[in-house]
Amino acid sequence: MLADDVACNPRNPYPAQARRAPTGGHRLDVYGQNVEVDYRGYEVTVENFMRVLTGRHDPAVPRAKRMLSDAGSNVLVFITGHGGNEFMKFQDQQELMAADVADALAQMHQKGRYKELLLVVETCQAATLYGRIKSPGVLAMASSLKGESSYSYLTDQDVGLSLVDRFTYSTLDFFERVDIHSQATLQQLFDTYSFAHMESHFGQSTENFERPLDQVRVTDFFGHVTEVRQLRGSYPLDGMPSSPERGDGGGGATAGRGDEGQVDRSCGWQEAGGGGQCRWSDDDGDSSGGGGGSRSSGSGGSSGGEAAKGRWKARPAKRLDHTGTLAGAVAAPALDGLTAGGLVALAALVAGSSWAWGARL
Amino acid sequence: MSGCIGNLCLGPAYYATAAVVARASLALLGAGEPLLWRPEVTTPLNSLLGVREGLRMLQLGLSPYAGASCHAPPLVLALHAATAAHPLLYALPNTVADALAALALWRLASLLCKGRSADASGMLLGPASLAAAYLWNPVGILATIGGTTTPLENLAVMAALLGGAARNAPLAAAGLVAGTYVGLHPLLLGVPLAIMFGRGCEDVTQLCDARTAGSGSLASQQGGGTSSSGGGGGGGEAGSGAETSRRAAGAGSNPVAAAATAAAATAAAAEAAARGLERKRERFEWMRCAEFAVFAVVWGGALLWLSDLFLRAHPEAQCLPRLAAWATAAAPPAAARRGACWLRASHGFALAVDDYTPNIGLFWYLLTELFDAFRPFFTFVLHSHAVIFAAPLALRFPGRPLFVAWALLLACAALRPYPSAGDLAPWMALAPLALAQQLRQLRSALFLVNALVLLAVLGPAMWSQWIIVDAANPNFFYSITLLLGVFYVVVLVQAVLLTVRVERLAAGKVVGDGLGAGGGSGGRGGDDGPVGAAAAGATAVAANGSVAE
């Protein structure tokens, strides 16, 4: 969620960029190609923030705008902006209260939307924002304590503003020294924060967090590693059985071939017993005659890359349907006998009169 | 034009039949399918897809003009009713129309040649060859197998001109009315047709270079003058024309004798020609014009009534009740509130230029970039361009109605709101006939033919660059269209100048070398006509020999 009024601001001399300004140049564009903003502008409201956390969305909200977390997810919530005692400002118009945050996290816990959650707050008097949280598994960090302000850092001479805060700068400094395989712990991260640099006291709350901080890797929250296995079968979604005639759903390996939407999906995900032996043709070109069910449009028996071609050949040529088949419409003849007779009569009259006229001269 | 390969000689009839078979074969092979989407061949007015949609809507019990894509008149729909939807037989009505049009052209050419052969009458192609050439015209073939409605209009135009040349009022009126019914712009042919009825079609073979016909020209001029003064129509002219043709043939084969008499006969011929033309001008037969007009009204009313009969299941599309109510200042019928009648959908569409689909015409681009406030003004001006040629041409060339008709066909092909390739067929086919004398003077034929071929290549290329490759923009395509307009203008101006030159030659005002550049020198050479006539005897011999052969 970003108000996103920085990169394309008319005052930004580097359009579409937000360059962090370390001493000596504009090297790092923090608004780079891999920044994904889901909520921007007027969508950044307290209501949307709460909805994202709790998962209570209008049915029409697309999946890209939802946090699709479950009871096994580690969630990172990073809040930065203007704030004060137990509140944080949204767009200079609304305020997110500490009680709202606590309620949202309580709902998340009840709905099983996180396993562990790290809340990072960087506002003035940031530590007050997490003071009311009672949900288990929540770890909180703050850039300043009650009564303290958090400060910005390093004015950019071109823009005329500071593009980074002291807390964020310290955090980035730490993370630029670790990578995705790092074993660094949160305790090590916390130890790098110093009053001398931040000019405010770092705050933390581990009262709801069971694990000791020196056993929590930073990559548990600040990174994302998954093991990817490519399966050759189709995955039954939502507990529905994969039937032969399903024209939609399921993500087969060659789902892109489904030009008419009738791709055979009866892979033997269940029949072959866990091995995912798919008995329909895939890119490997394995011959898979027969298939688990009826093939689309009777192409039958063709394999591999020829499956698509076979389907093309078997289908009737898709030309303009001249005659048109509207279901249930009775095709009345366009030309009725009376008009046809009239046309013939008129033509005969013209021909006859012309002949007679020519004959008399 | 009878090709002989070894012992096998094929007359024009075989070529004509082959052309018809070629049309049928191309249609059967499905070559017409991509043409349905080519802007050069298909326009919103003559598109087969519109016809199919209209027919389909009729089958479904709707008025064909309830939608926005059918702009064909009702009887055109009726003619295509049985075949339009068929993927192979859709070109059948067009093929029949082309064959009939070729027949009409053959009759027209035979009539004007008065039964003589091509060489004797001084034309490039004989009647049968002309008809075969018409059938083998590539743009005609494209228009036919593309399923457009333009071949019907071409048939009507040919029939109208045949009727005019033969002074057959029902036929000419039927052709004119049918052409207007299908395409609206053949209405302009009413002017030359009226002249044809009032004065007779010009003898395209007779009013030629005085030196070419030699002594025969004097007698032919006088013969032409007397026969027209007698008002005998085609019969009288045919009689005198036969003997003059023999004399002309005889003179042409003997250039020396012809030249010897040429200088002496020039002055006399000029005088006789002037007298003949004066006699022609005096005897404008209004009765024949009136007969022609009456038949036009009768056939027009029949077509309108038949159209409404065809649409009797859809009273909101019928036009006669509305016209009657408007004429009698009565209240419009209740059905009028549900939409416009078929006239609005077909001819009103052409007049209002509702659709800016790109075509080879000049309207769409200009209208696209106009502000709405200027649309009516520009539409009026653009339509006027096509209409405005009729009266001046008829006034300038009162004795050449066939040429006027040809020029109007050319102007309409250039300046219609929705021209297509099929519009090129009539004037290209009539050129050897209507411009028989002018073509002998034409020096830039190679340039014009090459220009047309080049434009025919560049047009689709620019279209492809714009639409398919997406590397260009409409300006590329429109530039070729503009060049096509320039081409039309050049052809028209050349034709008019050549006609002026031929007229001056026939009147003996210009002798010159006969091969002067276009008609410009002919115009300027008018002053020294008598002087040049006496002094140019020697050059006339050489020029005469080359021109006659």
JSON list of N, CA and C in Angstrom, two decimals, chain B residues 1-3 9-21 103 106 127-133 135-136:
[
{"chain": "B", "resi": 1, "resn": "MET", "atom": "N", "xyz": [-9.21, -9.65, -82.78]},
{"chain": "B", "resi": 1, "resn": "MET", "atom": "CA", "xyz": [-8.67, -10.37, -81.62]},
{"chain": "B", "resi": 1, "resn": "MET", "atom": "C", "xyz": [-9.10, -11.82, -81.71]},
{"chain": "B", "resi": 2, "resn": "SER", "atom": "N", "xyz": [-8.55, -12.52, -82.62]},
{"chain": "B", "resi": 2, "resn": "SER", "atom": "CA", "xyz": [-8.83, -13.95, -82.67]},
{"chain": "B", "resi": 2, "resn": "SER", "atom": "C", "xyz": [-7.50, -14.66, -82.64]},
{"chain": "B", "resi": 3, "resn": "GLY", "atom": "N", "xyz": [-7.24, -15.26, -81.49]},
{"chain": "B", "resi": 3, "resn": "GLY", "atom": "CA", "xyz": [-5.93, -15.88, -81.34]},
{"chain": "B", "resi": 3, "resn": "GLY", "atom": "C", "xyz": [-5.87, -17.21, -82.04]},
{"chain": "B", "resi": 9, "resn": "CYS", "atom": "N", "xyz": [-7.94, -21.85, -84.07]},
{"chain": "B", "resi": 9, "resn": "CYS", "atom": "CA", "xyz": [-8.22, -20.42, -83.95]},
{"chain": "B", "resi": 9, "resn": "CYS", "atom": "C", "xyz": [-9.43, -20.21, -83.05]},
{"chain": "B", "resi": 10, "resn": "LEU", "atom": "N", "xyz": [-9.24, -19.40, -82.05]},
{"chain": "B", "resi": 10, "resn": "LEU", "atom": "CA", "xyz": [-10.34, -19.15, -81.13]},
{"chain": "B", "resi": 10, "resn": "LEU", "atom": "C", "xyz": [-10.87, -17.75, -81.34]},
{"chain": "B", "resi": 11, "resn": "GLY", "atom": "N", "xyz": [-12.12, -17.68, -81.60]},
{"chain": "B", "resi": 11, "resn": "GLY", "atom": "CA", "xyz": [-12.72, -16.38, -81.75]},
{"chain": "B", "resi": 11, "resn": "GLY", "atom": "C", "xyz": [-13.01, -15.76, -80.41]},
{"chain": "B", "resi": 12, "resn": "PRO", "atom": "N", "xyz": [-13.48, -14.54, -80.43]},
{"chain": "B", "resi": 12, "resn": "PRO", "atom": "CA", "xyz": [-13.78, -13.86, -79.17]},
{"chain": "B", "resi": 12, "resn": "PRO", "atom": "C", "xyz": [-14.83, -14.58, -78.33]},
{"chain": "B", "resi": 13, "resn": "ALA", "atom": "N", "xyz": [-15.69, -15.33, -79.00]},
{"chain": "B", "resi": 13, "resn": "ALA", "atom": "CA", "xyz": [-16.72, -16.02, -78.23]},
{"chain": "B", "resi": 13, "resn": "ALA", "atom": "C", "xyz": [-16.09, -16.99, -77.24]},
{"chain": "B", "resi": 14, "resn": "TYR", "atom": "N", "xyz": [-15.02, -17.64, -77.68]},
{"chain": "B", "resi": 14, "resn": "TYR", "atom": "CA", "xyz": [-14.36, -18.58, -76.79]},
{"chain": "B", "resi": 14, "resn": "TYR", "atom": "C", "xyz": [-13.74, -17.86, -75.61]},
{"chain": "B", "resi": 15, "resn": "TYR", "atom": "N", "xyz": [-13.14, -16.69, -75.89]},
{"chain": "B", "resi": 15, "resn": "TYR", "atom": "CA", "xyz": [-12.56, -15.91, -74.80]},
{"chain": "B", "resi": 15, "resn": "TYR", "atom": "C", "xyz": [-13.63, -15.50, -73.80]},
{"chain": "B", "resi": 16, "resn": "ALA", "atom": "N", "xyz": [-14.77, -15.12, -74.36]},
{"chain": "B", "resi": 16, "resn": "ALA", "atom": "CA", "xyz": [-15.84, -14.68, -73.46]},
{"chain": "B", "resi": 16, "resn": "ALA", "atom": "C", "xyz": [-16.30, -15.83, -72.59]},
{"chain": "B", "resi": 17, "resn": "THR", "atom": "N", "xyz": [-16.50, -16.97, -73.23]},
{"chain": "B", "resi": 17, "resn": "THR", "atom": "CA", "xyz": [-16.94, -18.14, -72.45]},
{"chain": "B", "resi": 17, "resn": "THR", "atom": "C", "xyz": [-15.90, -18.50, -71.41]},
{"chain": "B", "resi": 18, "resn": "ALA", "atom": "N", "xyz": [-14.64, -18.43, -71.82]},
{"chain": "B", "resi": 18, "resn": "ALA", "atom": "CA", "xyz": [-13.58, -18.75, -70.87]},
{"chain": "B", "resi": 18, "resn": "ALA", "atom": "C", "xyz": [-13.61, -17.80, -69.67]},
{"chain": "B", "resi": 19, "resn": "ALA", "atom": "N", "xyz": [-13.92, -16.55, -69.95]},
{"chain": "B", "resi": 19, "resn": "ALA", "atom": "CA", "xyz": [-13.96, -15.59, -68.84]},
{"chain": "B", "resi": 19, "resn": "ALA", "atom": "C", "xyz": [-15.08, -15.93, -67.88]},
{"chain": "B", "resi": 20, "resn": "VAL", "atom": "N", "xyz": [-16.22, -16.33, -68.42]},
{"chain": "B", "resi": 20, "resn": "VAL", "atom": "CA", "xyz": [-17.33, -16.69, -67.54]},
{"chain": "B", "resi": 20, "resn": "VAL", "atom": "C", "xyz": [-16.96, -17.92, -66.71]},
{"chain": "B", "resi": 21, "resn": "VAL", "atom": "N", "xyz": [-16.34, -18.88, -67.39]},
{"chain": "B", "resi": 21, "resn": "VAL", "atom": "CA", "xyz": [-15.93, -20.07, -66.68]},
{"chain": "B", "resi": 21, "resn": "VAL", "atom": "C", "xyz": [-14.89, -19.72, -65.61]},
{"chain": "B", "resi": 103, "resn": "LEU", "atom": "N", "xyz": [-22.88, -8.95, -73.23]},
{"chain": "B", "resi": 103, "resn": "LEU", "atom": "CA", "xyz": [-23.78, -9.05, -74.37]},
{"chain": "B", "resi": 103, "resn": "LEU", "atom": "C", "xyz": [-24.27, -7.68, -74.81]},
{"chain": "B", "resi": 106, "resn": "TRP", "atom": "N", "xyz": [-21.55, -5.86, -76.46]},
{"chain": "B", "resi": 106, "resn": "TRP", "atom": "CA", "xyz": [-21.35, -6.36, -77.81]},
{"chain": "B", "resi": 106, "resn": "TRP", "atom": "C", "xyz": [-22.38, -5.76, -78.76]},
{"chain": "B", "resi": 127, "resn": "PRO", "atom": "N", "xyz": [-16.49, -5.51, -81.95]},
{"chain": "B", "resi": 127, "resn": "PRO", "atom": "CA", "xyz": [-17.52, -5.67, -80.91]},
{"chain": "B", "resi": 127, "resn": "PRO", "atom": "C", "xyz": [-17.35, -6.92, -80.07]},
{"chain": "B", "resi": 128, "resn": "ALA", "atom": "N", "xyz": [-17.12, -8.05, -80.74]},
{"chain": "B", "resi": 128, "resn": "ALA", "atom": "CA", "xyz": [-16.99, -9.28, -79.96]},
{"chain": "B", "resi": 128, "resn": "ALA", "atom": "C", "xyz": [-15.75, -9.25, -79.10]},
{"chain": "B", "resi": 129, "resn": "SER", "atom": "N", "xyz": [-14.67, -8.72, -79.65]},
{"chain": "B", "resi": 129, "resn": "SER", "atom": "CA", "xyz": [-13.45, -8.62, -78.85]},
{"chain": "B", "resi": 129, "resn": "SER", "atom": "C", "xyz": [-13.64, -7.69, -77.69]},
{"chain": "B", "resi": 130, "resn": "LEU", "atom": "N", "xyz": [-14.40, -6.64, -77.91]},
{"chain": "B", "resi": 130, "resn": "LEU", "atom": "CA", "xyz": [-14.64, -5.69, -76.82]},
{"chain": "B", "resi": 130, "resn": "LEU", "atom": "C", "xyz": [-15.38, -6.37, -75.68]},
{"chain": "B", "resi": 131, "resn": "ALA", "atom": "N", "xyz": [-16.38, -7.17, -76.07]},
{"chain": "B", "resi": 131, "resn": "ALA", "atom": "CA", "xyz": [-17.13, -7.86, -75.02]},
{"chain": "B", "resi": 131, "resn": "ALA", "atom": "C", "xyz": [-16.25, -8.86, -74.29]},
{"chain": "B", "resi": 132, "resn": "ALA", "atom": "N", "xyz": [-15.42, -9.57, -75.02]},
{"chain": "B", "resi": 132, "resn": "ALA", "atom": "CA", "xyz": [-14.53, -10.52, -74.36]},
{"chain": "B", "resi": 132, "resn": "ALA", "atom": "C", "xyz": [-13.55, -9.79, -73.45]},
{"chain": "B", "resi": 133, "resn": "ALA", "atom": "N", "xyz": [-13.04, -8.64, -73.93]},
{"chain": "B", "resi": 133, "resn": "ALA", "atom": "CA", "xyz": [-12.12, -7.87, -73.09]},
{"chain": "B", "resi": 133, "resn": "ALA", "atom": "C", "xyz": [-12.81, -7.39, -71.82]},
{"chain": "B", "resi": 135, "resn": "LEU", "atom": "N", "xyz": [-15.13, -8.94, -70.28]},
{"chain": "B", "resi": 135, "resn": "LEU", "atom": "CA", "xyz": [-15.25, -10.06, -69.35]},
{"chain": "B", "resi": 135, "resn": "LEU", "atom": "C", "xyz": [-13.92, -10.42, -68.73]},
{"chain": "B", "resi": 136, "resn": "TRP", "atom": "N", "xyz": [-12.83, -10.12, -69.43]},
{"chain": "B", "resi": 136, "resn": "TRP", "atom": "CA", "xyz": [-11.53, -10.47, -68.87]},
{"chain": "B", "resi": 136, "resn": "TRP", "atom": "C", "xyz": [-10.91, -9.32, -68.08]}
]
